[in-house]
Coordinates of C-alpha atoms in Angstrom, one line a residue:
Chain A
X1 CA -43.1 26.5 36.9
X2 CA -41.7 25.6 33.7
X3 CA -40.4 28.6 31.6
X4 CA -40.3 27.2 28.4
X5 CA -43.8 25.8 28.5
X6 CA -45.1 29.0 29.5
X7 CA -43.4 31.5 27.2
X8 CA -45.0 32.3 23.8
X9 CA -43.9 29.9 20.9
X10 CA -41.3 31.1 18.5
X11 CA -42.0 30.5 14.7
X12 CA -38.8 28.6 14.3
X13 CA -40.2 26.2 16.8
X14 CA -43.5 26.2 15.2
X15 CA -42.4 25.1 11.9
X16 CA -41.0 21.9 13.6
X17 CA -44.3 21.0 15.4
X18 CA -46.6 21.3 12.1
X19 CA -46.7 17.6 11.6
X20 CA -47.4 16.6 15.4
X21 CA -49.9 19.4 15.1
X22 CA -51.7 17.8 12.3
X23 CA -51.6 14.4 13.6
X24 CA -53.1 15.4 17.0
X25 CA -50.0 14.3 18.6
X26 CA -49.2 17.7 20.7
X27 CA -50.2 17.6 24.5
X28 CA -53.0 19.7 25.3
X29 CA -50.8 22.5 26.5
X30 CA -48.4 22.2 23.4
X31 CA -51.5 22.4 21.4
X32 CA -52.8 25.6 23.0
X33 CA -49.4 27.3 22.6
X34 CA -49.4 26.4 18.9
X35 CA -52.9 27.8 18.6
X36 CA -52.2 30.9 20.4
X37 CA -48.9 31.6 18.4
X38 CA -50.9 30.8 15.3
X39 CA -53.9 33.2 15.9
X40 CA -51.4 36.0 16.3
X41 CA -49.0 35.2 13.4
X42 CA -50.1 35.7 9.6
X43 CA -46.6 34.4 8.4
X44 CA -47.1 31.0 10.4
X45 CA -50.6 30.9 9.1
X46 CA -49.2 31.1 5.4
X47 CA -46.4 28.5 6.3
X48 CA -49.2 26.2 7.6
X49 CA -51.3 26.5 4.5
X50 CA -48.3 25.7 2.5
X51 CA -47.7 22.6 4.4
X52 CA -51.4 21.5 3.8
X53 CA -51.1 22.4 0.0
X54 CA -47.9 20.4 0.2
X55 CA -49.8 17.2 1.4
X56 CA -52.4 17.8 -0.9
X57 CA -50.2 18.0 -4.1
X58 CA -48.5 14.8 -2.8
X59 CA -52.0 13.1 -2.8
X60 CA -52.3 13.9 -6.2
X61 CA -49.4 12.1 -7.7
X62 CA -50.6 9.3 -10.3
X63 CA -49.9 5.6 -10.1
X64 CA -47.9 3.9 -12.7
X65 CA -49.1 0.8 -14.0
X66 CA -47.3 -2.6 -14.7
X67 CA -46.5 -3.3 -18.3
X68 CA -48.4 -5.9 -20.3
X69 CA -45.5 -8.5 -20.1
X70 CA -45.3 -8.0 -16.5
X71 CA -49.1 -8.7 -16.2
X72 CA -48.7 -11.7 -18.5
X73 CA -45.7 -13.1 -16.8
X74 CA -47.8 -13.0 -13.5
X75 CA -50.8 -14.8 -14.9
X76 CA -48.5 -17.4 -16.2
X77 CA -47.3 -17.8 -13.1
X78 CA -50.7 -18.2 -11.5
X79 CA -51.3 -20.9 -13.9
X80 CA -48.4 -22.9 -13.0
X81 CA -49.2 -22.4 -9.3
X82 CA -53.0 -23.6 -9.6
Chain B
X1 CA -82.6 -10.0 -8.5
X2 CA -79.4 -9.4 -6.2
X3 CA -77.0 -6.5 -6.8
X4 CA -73.7 -7.3 -8.0
X5 CA -71.4 -5.2 -5.5
X6 CA -69.2 -3.2 -7.5
X7 CA -66.1 -3.6 -5.0
X8 CA -65.3 -7.0 -3.9
X9 CA -63.2 -6.6 -0.4
X10 CA -59.8 -8.1 -0.2
X11 CA -60.6 -10.9 1.9
X12 CA -63.3 -12.1 -0.6
X13 CA -60.7 -12.1 -3.2
X14 CA -58.1 -13.8 -1.2
X15 CA -60.8 -16.7 -0.6
X16 CA -61.4 -16.7 -4.1
X17 CA -57.7 -16.9 -4.9
X18 CA -57.5 -20.0 -2.4
X19 CA -59.9 -21.8 -4.4
X20 CA -57.7 -21.1 -7.3
X21 CA -60.1 -18.5 -9.1
X22 CA -58.2 -16.7 -11.6
X23 CA -60.2 -13.6 -12.2
X24 CA -60.1 -13.0 -8.5
X25 CA -56.1 -12.8 -8.8
X26 CA -56.3 -10.6 -11.7
X27 CA -58.8 -8.3 -9.9
X28 CA -56.3 -8.2 -6.8
X29 CA -53.2 -7.6 -9.0
X30 CA -55.0 -4.7 -10.8
X31 CA -56.1 -3.4 -7.5
X32 CA -52.9 -2.9 -5.9
X33 CA -50.3 -2.7 -8.9
X34 CA -50.1 1.2 -8.7
X35 CA -49.4 1.3 -5.0
X36 CA -47.1 -1.7 -5.1
X37 CA -45.2 -0.1 -8.0
X38 CA -44.6 3.3 -6.3
X39 CA -43.3 1.7 -3.1
X40 CA -41.0 -0.4 -5.3
X41 CA -39.8 2.7 -7.0
X42 CA -38.4 3.9 -3.5
X43 CA -36.0 1.0 -3.7
X44 CA -35.4 0.6 -7.3
X45 CA -33.6 2.7 -9.7
X46 CA -35.7 1.7 -12.9
X47 CA -39.3 0.9 -13.7
X48 CA -38.2 -2.3 -15.0
X49 CA -36.5 -3.1 -11.5
X50 CA -39.7 -2.1 -9.8
X51 CA -41.6 -4.4 -12.0
X52 CA -39.4 -7.1 -11.0
X53 CA -39.7 -6.4 -7.3
X54 CA -43.7 -6.4 -7.8
X55 CA -43.6 -9.6 -9.6
X56 CA -41.3 -11.3 -7.1
X57 CA -44.1 -9.8 -4.3
X58 CA -46.9 -11.6 -5.7
X59 CA -45.0 -14.7 -6.1
X60 CA -44.4 -14.6 -2.6
X61 CA -48.1 -14.0 -2.1
X62 CA -49.1 -17.1 -3.9
X63 CA -46.4 -19.3 -2.0
X64 CA -48.2 -18.0 1.4
X65 CA -51.7 -17.4 0.6
X66 CA -52.8 -20.8 1.5
X67 CA -51.1 -20.0 5.0
X68 CA -52.0 -16.5 5.2
X69 CA -54.0 -15.9 8.3
X70 CA -57.2 -13.6 7.4
X71 CA -57.2 -12.2 11.0
X72 CA -54.5 -9.7 9.8
X73 CA -55.2 -7.3 6.8
X74 CA -54.1 -8.6 3.3
X75 CA -52.7 -5.2 2.6
X76 CA -50.4 -4.8 5.2
X77 CA -49.0 -8.5 4.6
X78 CA -49.0 -7.7 0.9
X79 CA -47.0 -4.6 1.2
X80 CA -44.8 -6.2 4.2
X81 CA -43.8 -8.9 1.5
X82 CA -42.8 -6.2 -1.0
X83 CA -40.7 -4.2 1.6
X84 CA -38.9 -7.5 2.8
X85 CA -38.2 -8.5 -0.9
X86 CA -37.0 -5.0 -1.8
X87 CA -35.0 -4.6 1.2
X88 CA -33.1 -7.9 0.9
X89 CA -32.5 -7.0 -2.7
X90 CA -30.9 -3.6 -1.7
X91 CA -28.8 -5.6 0.9
X92 CA -27.5 -7.7 -1.5
X93 CA -26.5 -4.8 -3.8
X94 CA -24.9 -3.1 -0.8
X95 CA -27.5 -0.2 -1.1
X96 CA -29.1 -1.1 2.3
X97 CA -31.0 1.6 4.2
X98 CA -28.9 1.8 7.3
X99 CA -31.1 0.9 10.4
X100 CA -30.1 4.4 12.1
X101 CA -31.9 6.0 9.2
X102 CA -35.3 5.0 10.9
X103 CA -33.9 6.1 14.5
X104 CA -35.0 9.5 13.6
X105 CA -34.9 11.9 16.6
X106 CA -36.7 15.1 16.8
X107 CA -34.5 18.3 17.0
X108 CA -31.6 17.1 14.8
X109 CA -30.1 20.4 14.0
X110 CA -29.0 19.0 10.4
X111 CA -32.6 18.3 9.9
X112 CA -34.3 21.7 10.4
X113 CA -37.8 22.2 8.5
X114 CA -36.6 25.8 7.4
X115 CA -33.1 27.1 7.1
X116 CA -32.0 29.0 10.4
X117 CA -31.2 32.1 8.4
X118 CA -34.9 32.6 7.5
X119 CA -35.3 33.6 11.1
X120 CA -34.3 36.4 13.3
X121 CA -31.5 35.6 15.6
X122 CA -31.6 34.6 19.5
X123 CA -30.6 38.1 20.4
X124 CA -33.2 39.9 18.5
X125 CA -34.6 42.3 21.0
X126 CA -38.1 42.0 20.2
X127 CA -38.8 38.9 18.0
X128 CA -36.0 36.3 18.4
X129 CA -36.6 33.0 16.3
X130 CA -39.6 34.9 14.5
X131 CA -39.5 35.3 10.8
X132 CA -36.9 37.2 8.9
X133 CA -37.7 36.0 5.4
X134 CA -41.2 34.9 5.9
X135 CA -43.1 32.6 3.4
X136 CA -45.3 34.2 0.7
X137 CA -48.6 33.0 -0.2
X138 CA -48.6 30.4 -3.4
X139 CA -50.3 32.7 -5.9
X140 CA -53.7 34.0 -5.8
X141 CA -55.4 30.8 -6.6
X142 CA -53.2 28.0 -5.3
X143 CA -55.7 25.4 -6.0
X144 CA -55.2 25.8 -9.6
X145 CA -51.4 26.5 -9.6
X146 CA -50.7 23.8 -7.3
X147 CA -52.0 20.8 -9.3
X148 CA -50.5 21.4 -12.7
X149 CA -48.4 18.8 -14.3
X150 CA -45.5 21.1 -13.6
X151 CA -46.0 21.3 -10.2
X152 CA -46.6 17.6 -9.7
X153 CA -43.6 16.7 -11.5
X154 CA -41.8 18.9 -9.2
X155 CA -43.2 17.3 -6.1
X156 CA -42.4 13.7 -7.7
X157 CA -38.7 14.8 -8.2
X158 CA -38.7 16.3 -4.7
X159 CA -39.8 12.9 -3.2
X160 CA -37.1 11.0 -5.4
X161 CA -34.4 13.3 -4.0
X162 CA -35.4 12.2 -0.4
X163 CA -33.5 10.1 1.9
X164 CA -34.9 6.5 1.2
X165 CA -36.4 6.1 4.8
X166 CA -38.3 9.6 4.1
X167 CA -39.4 8.5 1.0
X168 CA -41.1 5.3 2.3
X169 CA -43.0 7.3 4.7
X170 CA -44.3 10.0 2.6
X171 CA -45.0 7.7 -0.3
X172 CA -47.4 5.5 2.1
X173 CA -48.6 8.3 4.1
X174 CA -49.3 11.1 1.8
X175 CA -49.1 9.6 -1.7
X176 CA -51.1 6.4 -0.9
X177 CA -53.0 8.0 1.9
X178 CA -52.3 5.4 4.4
X179 CA -53.1 5.9 8.2
X180 CA -49.6 6.1 10.4
X181 CA -50.8 2.6 12.0
X182 CA -50.7 0.9 8.7
X183 CA -47.3 2.6 7.8
X184 CA -45.8 1.6 11.3
X185 CA -47.1 -2.0 10.7
X186 CA -45.6 -2.3 7.1
X187 CA -42.2 -0.6 7.8
X188 CA -42.0 -1.7 11.4
X189 CA -41.1 1.6 12.7
X190 CA -42.2 3.5 15.7
X191 CA -45.2 6.0 16.0
X192 CA -42.5 8.8 16.7
X193 CA -40.0 7.7 14.3
X194 CA -42.6 7.6 11.6
X195 CA -43.8 10.9 12.4
X196 CA -40.4 12.5 12.2
X197 CA -39.6 11.1 8.8
X198 CA -43.1 12.4 7.7
X199 CA -42.2 15.8 9.1
X200 CA -38.7 15.9 7.3
X201 CA -40.2 14.4 4.2
X202 CA -43.1 16.9 4.0
X203 CA -40.7 20.0 5.0
X204 CA -38.4 19.0 2.2
X205 CA -41.2 19.0 -0.4
X206 CA -42.6 22.1 0.8
X207 CA -39.3 23.8 0.3
X208 CA -39.1 22.6 -3.1
X209 CA -42.6 23.9 -3.9
X210 CA -41.5 27.2 -2.3
X211 CA -38.2 27.6 -4.5
X212 CA -40.6 26.9 -7.3
X213 CA -43.4 29.6 -6.4
X214 CA -40.9 32.3 -5.4
X215 CA -39.2 31.9 -8.8
X216 CA -42.0 32.0 -10.8

């Protein structure tokens, strides 16, 4: 019998497993422990929401663009290469 | 009349470039300039240097495109060229990312997602290792607060402050929305290391946002 795997997950442990949870990388048993803890812990639910919001905000960063000079230089290079 | 496809796939553009079609080249450069620049910024101190790295990358593409095997994804090949150029450059300038940075192991005490003092101690009679200073919801309408220019600037700064290996991974996974498989292929790291680096990066960005929202 595995004590560590059977007892309830702590909040401190849960915050380390969030990405594995999102990625579906936890074993069935680990996932069950995660879900069990989450169901009874509003603070960890908030924490999980914050991680989701963090990922979403990160996905909204806009891209930079090449300067006109850099594009011109690339085109000139293409013509020489061709 | 045949319908013009709006988006021509990479493979067709690559074929056209092999036939020396300039518009195909321009299209491919336009398609990837944003993501390439962003990844280049992971290695470069300035926008100008990042542009140089992107330019070198395209020169590498033209040099190799006739030999490029279309079996593999063009995107992976393209970004691998960029990563190799950028890393070689960093090495030359003595700013190489140490190999050990990629050997991220789970459970490194120095890399806690949340500082220990936010949790009750191990000896707490009822709730050991549960929240002592729990997180608070980020405002009544987090959707709006989250995507303001100010918040996004904060996210950008938090990412810039990350160790390079974490920055590479979060840039590709969460900014560019790549799959973990693509990221592992381009950076040549294992699935586990990728996940650990991503987790640390996300946790640090979350902390930065939390400090911001708790203050305001």
